[in-house]
XYZ file of C-alpha atoms in Angstrom:
691
model
C -149.761 -123.223 -81.277
C -148.103 -126.366 -79.965
C -148.643 -127.150 -76.291
C -145.132 -128.529 -75.960
C -143.741 -131.615 -74.320
C -144.925 -131.334 -70.740
C -143.864 -131.653 -68.043
C -140.558 -130.117 -69.110
C -137.321 -129.845 -67.085
C -133.873 -128.794 -68.245
C -132.019 -127.812 -65.029
C -128.335 -128.518 -65.832
C -127.375 -129.176 -62.206
C -128.263 -132.365 -60.372
C -129.784 -131.828 -56.959
C -127.018 -130.858 -54.557
C -126.995 -133.318 -51.627
C -124.732 -130.931 -49.706
C -126.951 -127.883 -50.100
C -126.915 -126.125 -46.760
C -129.008 -123.468 -45.062
C -130.491 -120.575 -47.045
C -133.905 -121.129 -45.477
C -134.585 -117.388 -45.522
C -133.833 -117.008 -49.226
C -135.821 -120.109 -50.206
C -138.744 -118.997 -48.044
C -138.850 -115.571 -49.661
C -138.650 -117.096 -53.149
C -141.496 -119.459 -52.327
C -143.682 -116.695 -50.979
C -142.888 -114.212 -53.732
C -143.232 -116.628 -56.663
C -146.296 -118.475 -55.420
C -148.410 -119.090 -58.523
C -151.486 -116.933 -58.843
C -153.557 -115.687 -61.701
C -152.608 -112.074 -62.413
C -155.219 -110.094 -64.306
C -152.484 -108.125 -66.018
C -150.629 -111.348 -66.830
C -147.359 -109.985 -65.491
C -144.672 -112.504 -64.580
C -143.631 -112.789 -60.939
C -139.931 -111.908 -60.781
C -137.280 -112.515 -58.128
C -133.608 -111.666 -58.450
C -130.766 -113.176 -56.427
C -127.727 -110.894 -56.544
C -124.366 -110.807 -54.800
C -120.681 -111.681 -54.937
C -119.535 -114.417 -57.285
C -119.202 -117.711 -55.416
C -121.776 -116.789 -52.780
C -124.245 -119.458 -53.959
C -126.856 -117.636 -56.072
C -127.076 -120.348 -58.728
C -127.245 -123.064 -56.101
C -130.186 -121.344 -54.397
C -132.038 -120.978 -57.718
C -131.448 -124.645 -58.547
C -132.474 -125.767 -55.067
C -135.711 -123.796 -55.325
C -136.427 -125.435 -58.678
C -135.964 -128.901 -57.161
C -138.132 -128.345 -54.097
C -140.948 -126.566 -55.993
C -140.952 -128.379 -59.352
C -144.337 -129.999 -58.702
C -145.935 -126.542 -58.816
C -144.848 -126.073 -62.435
C -145.512 -127.769 -65.747
C -142.250 -126.481 -67.154
C -139.026 -125.488 -65.410
C -136.750 -123.711 -67.896
C -133.091 -122.886 -67.327
C -131.320 -120.249 -69.430
C -127.609 -119.461 -69.269
C -127.520 -115.682 -69.655
C -123.852 -114.692 -69.332
C -123.433 -113.794 -73.020
C -125.580 -113.251 -76.093
C -124.318 -116.548 -77.494
C -125.330 -118.486 -74.396
C -128.747 -116.832 -74.370
C -129.296 -117.761 -78.006
C -128.109 -121.344 -77.469
C -130.331 -121.744 -74.395
C -133.446 -120.505 -76.182
C -132.650 -122.732 -79.152
C -132.376 -125.739 -76.840
C -135.680 -124.793 -75.179
C -137.484 -124.480 -78.513
C -136.344 -127.890 -79.695
C -136.596 -129.535 -76.284
C -140.185 -128.386 -75.811
C -141.009 -129.604 -79.288
C -142.354 -126.222 -80.357
C -139.862 -125.729 -83.197
C -139.091 -128.072 -86.032
C -135.577 -129.449 -86.233
C -135.161 -127.598 -89.509
C -135.499 -124.227 -87.733
C -131.998 -123.151 -86.738
C -132.059 -119.359 -86.940
C -131.414 -118.039 -83.418
C -133.766 -115.065 -83.780
C -136.571 -117.327 -84.941
C -136.006 -119.766 -82.104
C -135.966 -116.935 -79.576
C -139.283 -115.583 -80.885
C -140.838 -119.046 -80.884
C -140.030 -119.513 -77.184
C -141.298 -116.053 -76.262
C -144.561 -116.679 -78.098
C -144.947 -120.038 -76.374
C -144.413 -118.474 -72.926
C -147.050 -115.877 -73.742
C -149.604 -118.256 -75.246
C -149.115 -121.154 -72.818
C -149.826 -118.952 -69.822
C -153.004 -117.595 -71.445
C -154.586 -120.816 -72.664
C -158.294 -121.157 -72.038
C -158.972 -123.837 -69.523
C -155.719 -125.174 -68.095
C -152.870 -122.734 -68.522
C -149.274 -123.901 -68.364
C -147.441 -122.972 -65.164
C -143.829 -122.277 -65.902
C -140.698 -121.219 -63.999
C -137.963 -119.537 -66.039
C -134.471 -119.127 -64.537
C -132.000 -116.676 -66.121
C -128.611 -117.582 -64.647
C -125.689 -115.142 -64.480
C -127.245 -112.045 -66.001
C -124.696 -109.284 -66.442
C -126.283 -107.081 -69.097
C -129.821 -105.702 -69.110
C -129.740 -104.939 -72.841
C -128.905 -108.535 -73.713
C -131.751 -109.869 -71.619
C -134.400 -107.487 -72.950
C -134.566 -109.292 -76.296
C -135.343 -112.562 -74.524
C -137.641 -111.250 -71.810
C -141.185 -112.727 -71.776
C -143.784 -110.007 -72.277
C -147.323 -109.726 -70.924
C -147.559 -113.272 -69.684
C -148.144 -114.989 -66.379
C -145.316 -117.082 -65.000
C -142.445 -117.062 -62.520
C -138.926 -115.837 -63.237
C -135.727 -116.096 -61.172
C -132.667 -114.072 -62.140
C -129.192 -114.600 -60.707
C -126.750 -111.724 -61.125
C -123.842 -109.975 -59.523
C -125.431 -106.613 -60.239
C -127.673 -104.847 -57.710
C -128.869 -102.557 -60.510
C -130.185 -105.533 -62.481
C -131.965 -106.708 -59.346
C -133.581 -103.305 -58.890
C -134.510 -103.111 -62.586
C -136.359 -106.430 -62.769
C -137.478 -107.076 -59.201
C -138.777 -104.932 -56.370
C -139.361 -105.244 -52.644
C -138.778 -108.734 -51.324
C -138.235 -109.978 -54.856
C -134.794 -108.362 -54.838
C -132.656 -110.652 -52.663
C -129.064 -109.786 -51.715
C -127.288 -113.112 -51.131
C -124.392 -112.789 -48.703
C -121.774 -115.298 -47.512
C -122.741 -117.630 -44.694
C -122.600 -116.395 -41.144
C -119.729 -117.952 -39.190
C -122.147 -120.367 -37.489
C -123.674 -121.412 -40.840
C -120.249 -121.825 -42.392
C -119.033 -124.028 -39.547
C -122.190 -126.136 -39.696
C -121.721 -126.543 -43.456
C -118.099 -127.615 -43.398
C -118.549 -129.975 -40.440
C -121.810 -131.508 -41.731
C -119.889 -134.220 -43.518
C -122.507 -136.954 -43.683
C -120.813 -139.983 -45.116
C -117.465 -138.324 -45.722
C -114.621 -140.439 -44.441
C -113.123 -138.046 -41.939
C -116.357 -138.100 -39.969
C -115.386 -141.628 -38.989
C -111.722 -140.876 -38.373
C -110.214 -141.320 -34.966
C -107.889 -139.114 -33.010
C -109.659 -135.860 -33.769
C -111.764 -134.501 -30.942
C -114.895 -132.454 -31.445
C -113.065 -129.462 -30.018
C -110.253 -129.855 -32.573
C -112.785 -130.167 -35.402
C -114.614 -127.063 -34.252
C -111.377 -125.095 -33.927
C -110.158 -126.163 -37.375
C -113.551 -125.414 -38.911
C -113.591 -121.946 -37.381
C -110.085 -121.206 -38.647
C -110.950 -122.319 -42.182
C -114.231 -120.406 -42.285
C -112.658 -117.196 -41.039
C -109.812 -117.489 -43.540
C -112.255 -117.513 -46.477
C -114.736 -115.077 -44.913
C -117.402 -117.812 -44.927
C -117.659 -117.903 -48.736
C -119.742 -120.933 -49.826
C -117.780 -121.708 -53.024
C -114.458 -121.826 -51.188
C -115.944 -123.888 -48.365
C -117.469 -126.332 -50.856
C -114.086 -126.804 -52.539
C -112.376 -127.492 -49.210
C -115.170 -129.744 -47.993
C -115.109 -131.747 -51.195
C -111.340 -132.131 -51.096
C -111.337 -133.164 -47.437
C -114.104 -135.695 -48.038
C -112.438 -137.202 -51.085
C -109.088 -137.536 -49.332
C -110.618 -138.869 -46.117
C -108.738 -136.429 -43.916
C -109.653 -134.290 -40.926
C -109.972 -130.541 -41.137
C -106.985 -130.282 -38.789
C -104.922 -132.396 -41.159
C -106.006 -130.219 -44.070
C -104.684 -127.154 -42.232
C -101.388 -128.924 -41.548
C -100.952 -129.767 -45.226
C -102.226 -126.445 -46.559
C -101.474 -123.712 -43.978
C -101.666 -121.063 -46.725
C -104.678 -122.529 -48.508
C -106.465 -119.174 -48.706
C -103.534 -117.808 -50.738
C -102.344 -120.862 -52.642
C -104.300 -124.115 -52.850
C -107.652 -122.476 -53.566
C -106.176 -120.723 -56.596
C -104.004 -123.487 -58.020
C -106.732 -125.828 -59.200
C -105.642 -128.513 -56.749
C -108.817 -128.103 -54.730
C -112.071 -128.454 -56.621
C -115.639 -128.884 -55.434
C -116.164 -132.588 -56.098
C -119.882 -132.449 -55.373
C -121.583 -133.048 -58.763
C -124.250 -130.517 -57.899
C -121.837 -127.632 -57.428
C -120.272 -125.115 -59.768
C -117.302 -126.588 -61.572
C -115.421 -123.302 -61.441
C -112.150 -122.397 -59.847
C -111.952 -119.450 -57.525
C -109.879 -117.625 -60.131
C -112.462 -117.811 -62.898
C -115.222 -116.648 -60.586
C -113.858 -113.118 -60.217
C -110.942 -112.283 -62.471
C -113.145 -112.052 -65.566
C -116.018 -110.296 -63.818
C -115.219 -106.756 -64.955
C -116.180 -107.050 -68.617
C -119.126 -104.709 -69.126
C -119.455 -101.054 -70.044
C -117.100 -98.924 -72.093
C -113.443 -99.980 -72.549
C -112.230 -96.917 -70.617
C -114.615 -97.641 -67.740
C -113.410 -101.239 -67.670
C -109.789 -100.100 -67.620
C -110.346 -97.784 -64.687
C -112.408 -100.390 -62.855
C -109.656 -102.980 -63.336
C -107.071 -100.494 -62.102
C -109.095 -99.780 -58.982
C -109.721 -103.477 -58.364
C -106.023 -104.233 -58.728
C -105.142 -101.486 -56.238
C -107.736 -102.789 -53.786
C -106.137 -106.239 -54.051
C -103.265 -105.034 -51.846
C -105.261 -102.881 -49.413
C -107.412 -103.548 -46.367
C -110.405 -105.666 -47.384
C -112.470 -104.324 -44.491
C -112.491 -100.845 -45.922
C -110.452 -98.320 -47.910
C -111.237 -94.581 -47.793
C -112.209 -93.432 -51.267
C -110.283 -90.238 -50.547
C -107.063 -92.276 -50.771
C -107.482 -92.394 -54.555
C -108.242 -88.695 -54.992
C -105.976 -86.661 -57.240
C -102.750 -85.627 -55.504
C -99.930 -83.320 -56.529
C -96.623 -84.872 -57.567
C -94.901 -82.848 -54.862
C -97.061 -84.377 -52.132
C -96.610 -87.881 -53.508
C -92.826 -87.509 -53.612
C -92.389 -85.843 -50.213
C -90.113 -87.996 -48.022
C -89.969 -90.388 -50.975
C -87.172 -91.326 -53.411
C -84.003 -89.282 -53.038
C -82.494 -90.449 -56.354
C -85.415 -89.781 -58.677
C -83.589 -90.617 -61.894
C -83.066 -94.194 -60.665
C -86.754 -94.816 -59.925
C -88.116 -96.865 -62.851
C -91.344 -95.589 -64.423
C -91.673 -92.758 -61.914
C -93.720 -90.446 -64.131
C -96.299 -93.160 -64.769
C -96.508 -94.014 -61.066
C -97.322 -90.408 -60.207
C -100.137 -90.210 -62.759
C -103.514 -90.566 -61.100
C -105.681 -93.146 -62.891
C -108.734 -91.274 -61.592
C -107.947 -87.604 -62.377
C -111.601 -86.598 -62.091
C -114.145 -87.532 -59.469
C -116.327 -88.950 -62.244
C -113.580 -91.429 -63.163
C -113.512 -92.817 -59.645
C -117.284 -92.966 -59.352
C -117.513 -94.721 -62.709
C -114.947 -97.327 -61.652
C -116.726 -97.884 -58.335
C -120.076 -98.246 -60.105
C -118.654 -100.895 -62.443
C -117.264 -102.927 -59.549
C -120.476 -102.550 -57.552
C -122.426 -103.948 -60.496
C -120.134 -106.975 -60.486
C -120.609 -107.276 -56.692
C -116.832 -107.289 -56.361
C -116.923 -104.501 -53.788
C -119.336 -102.915 -51.358
C -119.562 -99.266 -50.359
C -120.373 -97.788 -46.979
C -121.996 -94.396 -47.602
C -121.626 -93.358 -43.963
C -117.820 -93.294 -44.004
C -117.321 -93.412 -47.796
C -115.158 -96.508 -47.719
C -115.128 -99.419 -50.145
C -114.465 -102.975 -49.052
C -113.698 -106.204 -50.855
C -113.795 -109.896 -49.902
C -110.328 -111.201 -49.088
C -110.506 -114.087 -51.578
C -111.463 -111.689 -54.352
C -108.407 -109.600 -53.493
C -106.184 -112.670 -53.486
C -107.552 -113.836 -56.843
C -107.031 -110.435 -58.448
C -103.488 -110.174 -57.075
C -102.622 -113.614 -58.415
C -103.968 -112.685 -61.838
C -101.310 -109.971 -62.284
C -97.835 -110.710 -63.582
C -94.820 -109.573 -61.556
C -94.300 -106.343 -63.470
C -97.953 -105.366 -63.108
C -97.941 -106.251 -59.404
C -94.893 -104.077 -58.769
C -96.278 -101.128 -60.714
C -99.654 -101.316 -58.959
C -98.060 -101.729 -55.518
C -95.765 -98.730 -55.996
C -98.622 -96.603 -57.333
C -100.550 -97.307 -54.122
C -97.521 -96.323 -52.052
C -97.271 -92.889 -53.658
C -100.975 -92.298 -53.042
C -100.669 -93.409 -49.428
C -97.487 -91.406 -48.915
C -99.292 -88.190 -49.815
C -102.255 -89.065 -47.561
C -100.642 -90.435 -44.389
C -99.804 -87.632 -41.901
C -96.144 -86.846 -41.378
C -94.181 -86.630 -38.156
C -92.407 -83.287 -38.366
C -88.957 -83.124 -36.769
C -89.744 -85.880 -34.308
C -92.780 -84.061 -32.919
C -95.764 -86.041 -31.617
C -98.562 -86.876 -34.059
C -101.500 -86.468 -31.678
C -103.312 -83.860 -33.745
C -103.280 -86.202 -36.751
C -104.447 -89.313 -34.919
C -107.822 -89.430 -36.674
C -106.245 -89.474 -40.134
C -103.613 -91.960 -38.969
C -106.317 -94.257 -37.640
C -108.153 -94.184 -40.976
C -105.027 -95.191 -42.898
C -102.905 -97.345 -40.564
C -104.801 -100.516 -41.505
C -103.776 -99.905 -45.128
C -100.125 -99.977 -44.059
C -100.667 -103.277 -42.263
C -102.398 -104.708 -45.344
C -99.536 -103.631 -47.628
C -96.961 -105.203 -45.322
C -98.993 -108.409 -45.314
C -99.151 -108.324 -49.105
C -95.373 -107.903 -49.193
C -94.995 -111.105 -47.179
C -96.858 -112.959 -49.937
C -95.449 -111.263 -53.009
C -92.128 -109.901 -51.755
C -90.075 -111.878 -54.269
C -91.896 -110.014 -57.027
C -92.084 -106.570 -55.416
C -88.408 -105.937 -54.732
C -87.637 -103.635 -51.779
C -90.361 -100.960 -51.538
C -88.570 -98.360 -49.445
C -91.482 -95.944 -49.567
C -93.523 -98.535 -47.692
C -90.892 -98.419 -44.940
C -91.173 -94.626 -44.747
C -94.962 -94.779 -44.381
C -94.683 -97.708 -41.955
C -92.466 -95.589 -39.709
C -95.231 -93.010 -39.339
C -97.881 -95.670 -38.775
C -95.777 -97.473 -36.176
C -95.073 -94.223 -34.326
C -98.756 -93.328 -34.285
C -99.645 -96.751 -32.884
C -96.933 -96.400 -30.249
C -98.387 -93.038 -29.189
C -101.790 -94.685 -28.957
C -100.414 -97.437 -26.714
C -100.894 -100.193 -29.316
C -97.401 -101.464 -28.676
C -97.538 -104.962 -30.154
C -98.914 -103.721 -33.495
C -96.396 -100.887 -33.552
C -93.554 -103.329 -32.939
C -94.839 -105.732 -35.590
C -95.012 -103.006 -38.249
C -91.549 -101.691 -37.441
C -90.020 -105.185 -37.562
C -91.618 -105.920 -40.937
C -90.363 -102.635 -42.371
C -86.877 -103.193 -40.936
C -86.743 -106.564 -42.662
C -87.318 -104.770 -45.970
C -84.529 -102.274 -45.199
C -82.139 -105.075 -44.245
C -82.978 -106.946 -47.448
C -82.385 -103.805 -49.531
C -78.979 -103.155 -47.956
C -77.964 -106.807 -48.180
C -78.776 -107.176 -51.869
C -77.844 -103.601 -52.751
C -81.037 -103.148 -54.759
C -83.184 -100.175 -53.807
C -84.038 -98.271 -57.008
C -84.728 -94.602 -56.428
C -83.212 -94.615 -52.951
C -79.624 -94.130 -51.863
C -77.955 -96.403 -49.338
C -77.858 -93.394 -47.014
C -81.653 -93.141 -47.214
C -82.118 -96.832 -46.404
C -79.787 -96.697 -43.391
C -81.428 -93.500 -42.172
C -84.836 -95.149 -42.484
C -83.578 -98.080 -40.420
C -82.591 -95.700 -37.615
C -86.133 -94.299 -37.452
C -87.643 -97.766 -37.344
C -85.268 -98.767 -34.549
C -86.341 -95.603 -32.753
C -89.941 -96.849 -32.763
C -88.816 -100.152 -31.253
C -86.665 -98.418 -28.648
C -89.569 -96.206 -27.594
C -91.912 -99.172 -27.343
C -89.397 -100.994 -25.149
C -89.091 -97.904 -22.966
C -92.868 -97.647 -22.602
C -93.047 -101.356 -21.732
C -90.439 -100.893 -18.991
C -87.677 -102.809 -20.776
C -84.824 -100.315 -20.221
C -82.029 -102.681 -21.206
C -83.556 -103.153 -24.641
C -84.432 -99.497 -25.128
C -80.945 -98.285 -24.139
C -79.229 -100.772 -26.457
C -81.500 -99.733 -29.325
C -81.052 -96.007 -28.681
C -77.286 -96.446 -28.644
C -77.556 -98.445 -31.876
C -79.546 -95.626 -33.472
C -76.913 -93.081 -32.482
C -74.189 -95.313 -33.941
C -76.104 -95.759 -37.234
C -76.552 -92.015 -37.606
C -72.938 -91.252 -36.781
C -71.777 -93.805 -39.361
C -74.277 -92.476 -41.892
C -73.328 -88.839 -41.321
C -72.602 -86.791 -44.423
C -69.669 -84.369 -44.082
C -70.744 -80.851 -43.197
C -74.454 -81.713 -43.099
C -76.140 -79.784 -40.266
C -79.331 -81.836 -40.506
C -77.390 -85.049 -39.848
C -75.739 -83.396 -36.828
C -79.174 -82.483 -35.498
C -80.515 -86.038 -35.697
C -77.393 -87.488 -34.119
C -78.004 -85.120 -31.206
C -81.679 -86.169 -31.091
C -80.567 -89.793 -30.868
C -78.282 -88.842 -27.982
C -81.249 -87.178 -26.258
C -83.174 -90.440 -26.552
C -80.239 -92.280 -24.991
C -80.719 -89.986 -21.991
C -84.329 -91.106 -21.657
C -83.240 -94.757 -21.525
C -80.547 -93.903 -19.014
C -83.286 -92.434 -16.803
C -85.132 -95.751 -16.965
C -81.943 -97.567 -15.905
C -81.502 -95.174 -12.956
C -78.273 -93.776 -14.427
C -79.443 -90.322 -13.478
C -76.191 -88.341 -13.509
C -75.373 -89.483 -17.057
C -78.899 -88.680 -18.202
C -78.822 -85.234 -16.559
C -75.579 -84.313 -18.336
C -77.032 -85.187 -21.768
C -80.347 -83.430 -21.112
C -78.528 -80.223 -20.131
C -76.781 -80.389 -23.536
C -80.061 -80.917 -25.373
C -81.744 -77.900 -23.733
C -78.977 -75.622 -24.976
C -79.143 -76.732 -28.628
C -80.797 -74.215 -30.947
C -81.520 -76.837 -33.615
C -83.617 -78.863 -31.150
C -85.799 -76.018 -29.855
C -88.777 -77.679 -31.543
C -88.578 -80.423 -28.904
C -87.550 -78.224 -25.982
C -90.646 -79.194 -23.990
C -89.656 -82.863 -24.279
C -86.202 -82.247 -22.794
C -87.538 -79.957 -20.052
C -90.112 -82.573 -19.088
C -87.398 -85.186 -18.793
C -85.201 -82.806 -16.797
C -88.094 -82.470 -14.353
C -88.349 -86.274 -14.155
C -84.609 -86.712 -13.704
C -84.368 -84.140 -10.907
C -87.422 -85.609 -9.184
C -85.812 -89.050 -9.210
C -82.669 -87.442 -7.745
C -84.870 -85.903 -4.987
C -83.878 -82.398 -6.082
C -87.497 -81.285 -5.824
C -87.033 -77.520 -5.867
C -85.009 -77.698 -9.065
C -87.557 -80.125 -10.493
C -90.321 -77.598 -9.776
C -88.323 -74.897 -11.550
C -88.076 -77.065 -14.643
C -91.786 -77.883 -14.394
C -92.514 -74.166 -14.734
C -90.158 -73.870 -17.713
C -91.724 -76.949 -19.271
C -95.217 -75.513 -18.780
C -94.295 -72.386 -20.747
C -92.657 -74.443 -23.512
C -95.605 -76.844 -23.807
C -98.183 -74.053 -23.979
C -96.136 -72.396 -26.703
C -95.259 -75.505 -28.732
C -98.168 -77.928 -28.125
C -100.964 -76.103 -26.350
C -102.505 -76.647 -22.904
C -104.569 -79.650 -24.014
C -101.770 -81.928 -25.140
C -100.232 -85.229 -24.149
C -97.066 -83.362 -23.152
C -99.079 -81.309 -20.690
C -100.585 -84.499 -19.281
C -97.064 -85.896 -18.793
C -95.982 -82.701 -17.021
C -99.024 -82.749 -14.720
C -98.184 -86.339 -13.840
C -94.630 -85.283 -12.869
C -95.991 -82.363 -10.877
C -98.446 -84.602 -9.024
C -95.663 -87.071 -8.251
C -93.488 -84.329 -6.760
C -96.320 -83.080 -4.543
C -97.160 -86.657 -3.569
C -93.616 -87.440 -2.427
C -93.390 -84.264 -0.348
C -96.308 -85.594 1.675
C -98.056 -82.969 3.879
C -101.769 -82.660 3.360
C -101.445 -79.346 1.505
C -99.046 -81.003 -0.915
C -101.302 -84.074 -1.281
C -104.174 -81.816 -2.188
C -102.052 -80.251 -4.921
C -101.005 -83.740 -6.030
C -104.645 -84.804 -6.287
C -105.465 -81.701 -8.333
C -102.531 -82.306 -10.714
C -103.444 -85.989 -11.199
C -107.103 -85.055 -11.776
C -106.126 -82.602 -14.510
C -103.749 -85.183 -15.959
C -106.519 -87.784 -16.011
C -108.858 -85.377 -17.805
C -106.328 -84.891 -20.589
C -105.502 -88.590 -20.799
C -109.162 -89.510 -21.126
C -109.590 -86.888 -23.801
C -106.493 -87.711 -25.823
C -105.735 -91.399 -25.254
C -108.304 -93.084 -23.023
C -106.986 -96.619 -23.586
C -103.322 -95.866 -23.018
C -101.637 -97.625 -20.048
C -100.665 -94.206 -18.634
C -104.352 -93.409 -18.187
C -104.740 -96.442 -15.947
C -101.515 -95.550 -14.123
C -102.855 -92.051 -13.451
C -105.997 -93.578 -11.935
C -103.763 -95.695 -9.731
C -101.957 -92.583 -8.483
C -105.281 -90.881 -7.743
C -106.437 -93.868 -5.723
C -103.286 -93.644 -3.560
C -103.650 -89.915 -2.915
C -107.383 -89.639 -2.304
C -107.685 -91.849 0.788
C -105.491 -89.717 3.084
C -107.561 -86.752 1.892
C -110.804 -88.515 2.810
C -112.096 -88.592 -0.777
C -114.341 -91.624 -1.262
C -116.440 -90.753 -4.367
C -115.196 -92.994 -7.203
C -117.622 -91.952 -9.914
C -115.067 -89.879 -11.781
C -112.283 -92.383 -11.315
C -113.432 -95.361 -13.389
C -112.008 -96.508 -16.705
């Protein structure tokens, strides 16, 4: 048996002068692969696994460079495909000088290398110490034919798959490589060495740090993306701040257009696109198809986590509820309503495929799957316009059936938990529309779902987010009406949807004590609904009246009490608005209190109490509002007996507020009222009155 040409080295990457950090990973590799004579002659195996672009290959190469003196032979094998494995083993056989040039059969060359690895590590006297690196392993079956057997040596595997890591390595030998921490990422991108912008003037350290932080957060600290940006910045001799000025949307555009490449000769010469879009290529064709479908749907959703339940099988009726009102004009509707994962096994199979490619991660505690934002952007860009639109609309029908509905204008408090789980998906879809709106048309169903999400956020006191969502959805409605293109939806539907979105904005303005804005918006809503009214339609009449009732609320805020009282008296008498009777009675109580008609206000408080207990229950936000009104009436009346009742009412109000919406501004306002009342009563214990 030939000894081979030693020492031998075939690492295809030159040593990376910009290699940064990873001390933990290198330390574990060094400790785990430390050469020792194993009586069983088993190779020492370590596997680096994780998301594409996270730096697995760079770590393996760096370890080879810093530890090469420990080995007589350092052998690099490209293991992505059977062809690359065969070519790599052929090159090793000829490069080591253990196969004659005349031997060209790939199976023969493979067996020659395997025999050499076995024999060289078992030689009497001085055995050969070798390190074998299998780079980019995606298939266990492919690798088995090339795996060294019963021999002593060291092996490093790089792979996206956690299953491959578990199969070949155990304990500390299985290393999950994650993106940099924010601190590591900032150190990496600002550690410019001789790069020109390090010598540039006019950029303060604070500006550099701020720009670095913004860039790192935009790419979620992914090493490949940071290396591309760092290389580009260094080559062009610009500051990070200047880079952001020139490429404000770099995380959506420049990184994927090939204009930014990692210029460092020691880095991967791959674009961001090629790192992920071809990753789902293993397993059965049907599994791949479902995995691709899931990945494409995730591309538009919240990268921090998507409930797996969102993709569960839904009925067509649920998916269409509050959806298109002209079904025959909705292109490809039947296909959009088909669930790509009709069985739980289909979903689990798709998830497993993506987990093996490290494209997603799964949190077993809340059963959510998450995906790096650059992966999502790359997948979205890989789809043509037709595919984007079909995928986007499919998501909307799934989300429409899952997101709780606001029935007849009633509060959504009982559904807050479900709303909270899904509202971030609405925000993500609206953000995706900003990027791909020219391709996606006017997704009216997104506006319908956004209305519910915005209302929920308003109820929770998250006013700025609620306003942002409603404005984004209104822009879609305005675009649809302007261009006259809203397939599946009538113009009436689009205008009606606009009125609901304006209602969210009006309510937010009311809550923020901007009565001028809220009144103008409520009057606009009433005008839209009157213009949009269909002849003889009782439902339209009902919602016009509801809009008029909201005008009364804004009139209260503007101290136009007589006008408000007249409208509220009308609302209380309407049979079609009995579902919101407690709302109008509560506001009657408020109006009469502001008019100093306290006895009448107390009468309406009693009526409101009965209505709330019947319609909402005693532990409801409406009851908290009523208790606040009751406390205010007692507080204004003033004698100690009344103050005591005021304190009791505010205490009960606070208990409900803390239970139902602890962070809402009204909770703090209730505390303020308690602090005013308690001092005249001689109450000094604050333990129960802290936020």
